[in-house]
XYZ file of C-alpha atoms in Angstrom:
266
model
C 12.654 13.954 -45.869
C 9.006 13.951 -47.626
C 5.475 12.539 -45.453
C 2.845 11.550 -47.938
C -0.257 10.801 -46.532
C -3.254 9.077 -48.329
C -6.566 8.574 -47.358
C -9.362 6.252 -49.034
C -12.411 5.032 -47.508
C -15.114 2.837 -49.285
C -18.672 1.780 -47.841
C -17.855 -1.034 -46.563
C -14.754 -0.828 -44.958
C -12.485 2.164 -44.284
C -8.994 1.915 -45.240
C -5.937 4.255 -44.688
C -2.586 3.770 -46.237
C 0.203 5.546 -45.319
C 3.250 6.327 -47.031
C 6.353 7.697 -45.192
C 9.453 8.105 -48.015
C 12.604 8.785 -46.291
C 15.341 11.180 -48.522
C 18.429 11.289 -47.084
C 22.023 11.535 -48.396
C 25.224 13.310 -48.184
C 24.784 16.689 -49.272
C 25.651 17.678 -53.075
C 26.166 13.431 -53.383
C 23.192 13.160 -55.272
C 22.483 10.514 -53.210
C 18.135 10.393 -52.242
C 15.304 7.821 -51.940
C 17.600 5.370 -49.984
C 14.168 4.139 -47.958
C 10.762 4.042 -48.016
C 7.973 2.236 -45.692
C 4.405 1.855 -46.693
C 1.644 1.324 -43.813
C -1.699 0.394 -44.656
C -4.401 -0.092 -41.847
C -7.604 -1.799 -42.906
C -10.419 -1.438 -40.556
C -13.948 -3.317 -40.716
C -16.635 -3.738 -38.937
C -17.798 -7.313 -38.528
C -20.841 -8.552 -36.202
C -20.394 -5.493 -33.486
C -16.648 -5.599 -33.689
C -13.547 -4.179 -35.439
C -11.220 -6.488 -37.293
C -7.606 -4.565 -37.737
C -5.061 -6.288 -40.171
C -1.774 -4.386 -41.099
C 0.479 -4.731 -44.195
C 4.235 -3.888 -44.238
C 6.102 -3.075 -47.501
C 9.566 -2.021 -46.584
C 13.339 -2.248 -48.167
C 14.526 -1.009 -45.392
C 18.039 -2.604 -44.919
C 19.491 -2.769 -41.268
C 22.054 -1.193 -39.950
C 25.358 -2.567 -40.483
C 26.398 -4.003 -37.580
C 23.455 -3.595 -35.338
C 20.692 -7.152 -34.824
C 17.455 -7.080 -34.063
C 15.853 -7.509 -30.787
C 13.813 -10.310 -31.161
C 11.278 -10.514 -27.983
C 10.174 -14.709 -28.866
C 13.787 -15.555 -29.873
C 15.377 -14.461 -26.699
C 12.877 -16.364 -24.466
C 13.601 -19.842 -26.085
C 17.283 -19.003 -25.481
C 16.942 -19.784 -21.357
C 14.288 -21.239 -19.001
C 14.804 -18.586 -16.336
C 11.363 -16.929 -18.449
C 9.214 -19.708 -17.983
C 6.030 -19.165 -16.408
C 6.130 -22.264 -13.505
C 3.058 -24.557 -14.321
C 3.730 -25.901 -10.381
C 0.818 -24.380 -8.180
C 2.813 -24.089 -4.961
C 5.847 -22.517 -6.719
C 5.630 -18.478 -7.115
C 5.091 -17.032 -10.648
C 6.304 -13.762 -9.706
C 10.064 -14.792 -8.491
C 12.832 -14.214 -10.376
C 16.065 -13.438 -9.098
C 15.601 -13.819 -5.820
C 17.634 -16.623 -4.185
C 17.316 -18.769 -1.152
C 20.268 -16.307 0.830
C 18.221 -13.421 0.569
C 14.557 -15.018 1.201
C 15.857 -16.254 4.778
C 17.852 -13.310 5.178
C 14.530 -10.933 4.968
C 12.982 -13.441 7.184
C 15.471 -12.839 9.821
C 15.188 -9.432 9.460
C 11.428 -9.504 10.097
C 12.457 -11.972 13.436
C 14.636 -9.026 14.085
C 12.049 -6.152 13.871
C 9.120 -8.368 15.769
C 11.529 -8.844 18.940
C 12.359 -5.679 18.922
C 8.696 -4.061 19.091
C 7.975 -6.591 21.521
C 10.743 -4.803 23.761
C 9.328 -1.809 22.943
C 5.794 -2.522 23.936
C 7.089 -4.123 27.419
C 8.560 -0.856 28.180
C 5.448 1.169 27.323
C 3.766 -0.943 29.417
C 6.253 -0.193 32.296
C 6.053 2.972 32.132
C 2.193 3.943 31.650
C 1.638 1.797 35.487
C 0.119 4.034 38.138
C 3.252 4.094 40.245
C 5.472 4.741 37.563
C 3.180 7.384 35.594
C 5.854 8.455 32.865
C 3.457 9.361 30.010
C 5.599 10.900 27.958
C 8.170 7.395 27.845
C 5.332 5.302 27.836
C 3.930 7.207 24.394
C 8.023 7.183 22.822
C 7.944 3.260 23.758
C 4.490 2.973 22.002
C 5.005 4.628 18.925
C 8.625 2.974 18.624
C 6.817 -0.696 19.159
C 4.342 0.535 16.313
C 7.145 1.829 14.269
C 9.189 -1.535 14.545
C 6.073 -3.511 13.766
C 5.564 -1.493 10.960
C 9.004 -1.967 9.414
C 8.720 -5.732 9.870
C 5.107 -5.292 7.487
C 7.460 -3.690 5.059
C 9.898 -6.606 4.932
C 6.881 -8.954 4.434
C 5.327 -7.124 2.067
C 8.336 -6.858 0.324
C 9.426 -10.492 0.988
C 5.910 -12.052 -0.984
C 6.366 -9.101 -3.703
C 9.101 -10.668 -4.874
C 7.546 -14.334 -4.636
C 9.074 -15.479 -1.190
C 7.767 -17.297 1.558
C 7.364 -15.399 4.723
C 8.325 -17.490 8.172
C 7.971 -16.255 11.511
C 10.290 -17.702 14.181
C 9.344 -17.647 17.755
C 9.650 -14.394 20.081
C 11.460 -14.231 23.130
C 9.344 -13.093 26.059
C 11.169 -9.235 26.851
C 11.927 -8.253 30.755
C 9.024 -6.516 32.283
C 10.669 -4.281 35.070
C 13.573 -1.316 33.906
C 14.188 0.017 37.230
C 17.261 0.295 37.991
C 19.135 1.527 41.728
C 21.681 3.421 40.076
C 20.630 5.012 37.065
C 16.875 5.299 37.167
C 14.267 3.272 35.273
C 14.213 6.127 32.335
C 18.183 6.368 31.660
C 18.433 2.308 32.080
C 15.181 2.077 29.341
C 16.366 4.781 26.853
C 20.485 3.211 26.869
C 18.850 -0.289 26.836
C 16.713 0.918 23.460
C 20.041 3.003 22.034
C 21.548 -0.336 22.191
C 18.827 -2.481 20.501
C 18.526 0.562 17.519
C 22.404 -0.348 16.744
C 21.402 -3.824 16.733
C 18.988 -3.328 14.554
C 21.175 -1.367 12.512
C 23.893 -3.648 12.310
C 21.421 -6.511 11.033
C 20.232 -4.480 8.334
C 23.771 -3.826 7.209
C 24.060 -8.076 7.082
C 21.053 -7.963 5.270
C 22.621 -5.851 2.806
C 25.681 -8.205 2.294
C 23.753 -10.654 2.180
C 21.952 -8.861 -0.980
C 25.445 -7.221 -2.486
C 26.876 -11.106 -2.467
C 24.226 -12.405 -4.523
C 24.051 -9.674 -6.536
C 20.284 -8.699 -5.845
C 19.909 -4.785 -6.753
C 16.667 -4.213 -6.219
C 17.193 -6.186 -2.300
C 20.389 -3.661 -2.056
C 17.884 -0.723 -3.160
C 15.159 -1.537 -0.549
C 17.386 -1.893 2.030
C 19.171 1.507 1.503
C 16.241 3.709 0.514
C 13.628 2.422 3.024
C 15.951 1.638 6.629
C 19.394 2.491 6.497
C 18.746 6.215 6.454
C 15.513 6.144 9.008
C 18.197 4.104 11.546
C 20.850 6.094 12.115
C 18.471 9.120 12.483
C 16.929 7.186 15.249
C 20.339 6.258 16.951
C 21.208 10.013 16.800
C 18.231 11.173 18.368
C 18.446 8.668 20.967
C 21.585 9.496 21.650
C 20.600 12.781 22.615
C 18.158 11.547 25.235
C 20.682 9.321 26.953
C 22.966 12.505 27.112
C 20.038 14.733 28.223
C 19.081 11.902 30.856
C 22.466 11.479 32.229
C 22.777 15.448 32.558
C 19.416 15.562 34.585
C 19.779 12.444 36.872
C 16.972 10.928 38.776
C 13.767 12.372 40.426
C 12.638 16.410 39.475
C 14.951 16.099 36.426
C 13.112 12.713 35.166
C 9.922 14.184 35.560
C 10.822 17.162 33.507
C 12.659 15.582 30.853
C 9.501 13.126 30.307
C 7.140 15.647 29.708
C 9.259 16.830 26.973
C 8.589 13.865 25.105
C 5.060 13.958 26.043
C 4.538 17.287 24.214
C 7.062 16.304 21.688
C 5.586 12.674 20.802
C 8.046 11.553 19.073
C 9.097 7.922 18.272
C 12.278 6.364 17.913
């Protein structure tokens, strides 16, 4: 293989031509100069601006066999490339079917009821007569955390040139005591069973995305929830076992101001 590079400039303009010659051939064939590609770039300056213009000189045969990818060609072959000229329709979709927009939607329904639950039981528990700081900071940051998910879904949702649609929010109990279990063991089973909820309507969502073939829906759904959830059903798990070992009264007290130094969410 030989690189021969030549150089010529003139006052008015600056020009560069390159010559790449390729020799190649089975060895002791005699075989050589099978290619060769010539590149010229012409530079000039013209009224406070550059014009560049290229040549191409090449007898460069393709490969047998092989086509070339031709960028314009393929996008008259299909109108899925088309950039919509329709101002209320999304330029950004593609892919992204009807199944899976509602499906994210319902998934955000899912993640706003949920927080709402959350933030009801925070509120129980940071009353005067209750005064369980350390549940009423878990219930807070798990609202925040649930709201936070259902951000991700939208952002997600108008990323990939969807319409987001809330649907209405059902109003959440506001009292968690309970005669035989206590208000904390009754609120920390109650929220075990809404993370396994939650978790079993991410795992539609996913389906929903592995029917239709959506990858990058299947992707977001594993990468950014699937894992987080069944962390948070394990550790709640513990606290319904640690609550149910304790009981009511002394052993309440102690086990909430665990969480309180701990101040961790769900």
């Amino acid at each position: 293989m030989s690189l021969k590079l030549i150089s010529a400039s003139s006052p008015s303009s600056t020009r560069k031509i390159l010559n790449f010659r390729f020799l190649h051939g089975k060895q002791g064939s005699g075989c050589h100069g099978l290619s060769s590609l010539d590149l010229r770039f012409l530079t000039r300056k013209q009224s406070n601006a550059f014009r560049v213009s290229s040549e191409m000189e090449s007898n460069i045969r393709p490969i047998q066999g092989l086509d070339w990818f031709d960028p314009l060609e393929e996008l008259k072959t299909s109108e899925a490339f088309l950039v919509p000229s329709d101002p209320h329709q999304s330029l950004c979709r593609q892919s992204y079917v009807d199944e899976c927009e509602k499906a994210v939607n319902e998934q955000i329904n899912v993640e706003y009821n949920i927080s709402y639950i959350y933030h009801a039981m925070y509120a129980y528990f940071n009353r005067d007569n209750v005064a369980l700081k350390g549940l009423a900071k878990f219930f807070e940051k798990s609202s925040e955390e649930e709201r936070e998910h259902a951000l991700k879904l939208m952002r997600y949702q108008t990323m990939r040139g969807g319409k987001v649609e809330l649907y209405s929010i059902l109003a959440p109990l506001h009292e968690y005591d309970h005669v035989k279990k206590g208000d904390a063991l009754y609120a920390m089973e109650l929220a075990l069973s809404l993370e396994k909820l939650v978790n079993m309507k991410l795992h539609q969502l996913q389906t929903v995305a592995v029917k239709n073939r959506d990858v990058q829906l299947v992707d977001f759904v594993e990468s950014e929830f699937l894992g987080m959830q069944v962390e948070s059903i394990k550790k709640i798990s513990k606290y319904v076992a640690q609550l149910r070992g304790v009981g009511k009264g002394h052993g309440t007290w102690h086990f909430d101001q665990m969480l309180l130094k701990e101040g961790a969410a769900v």
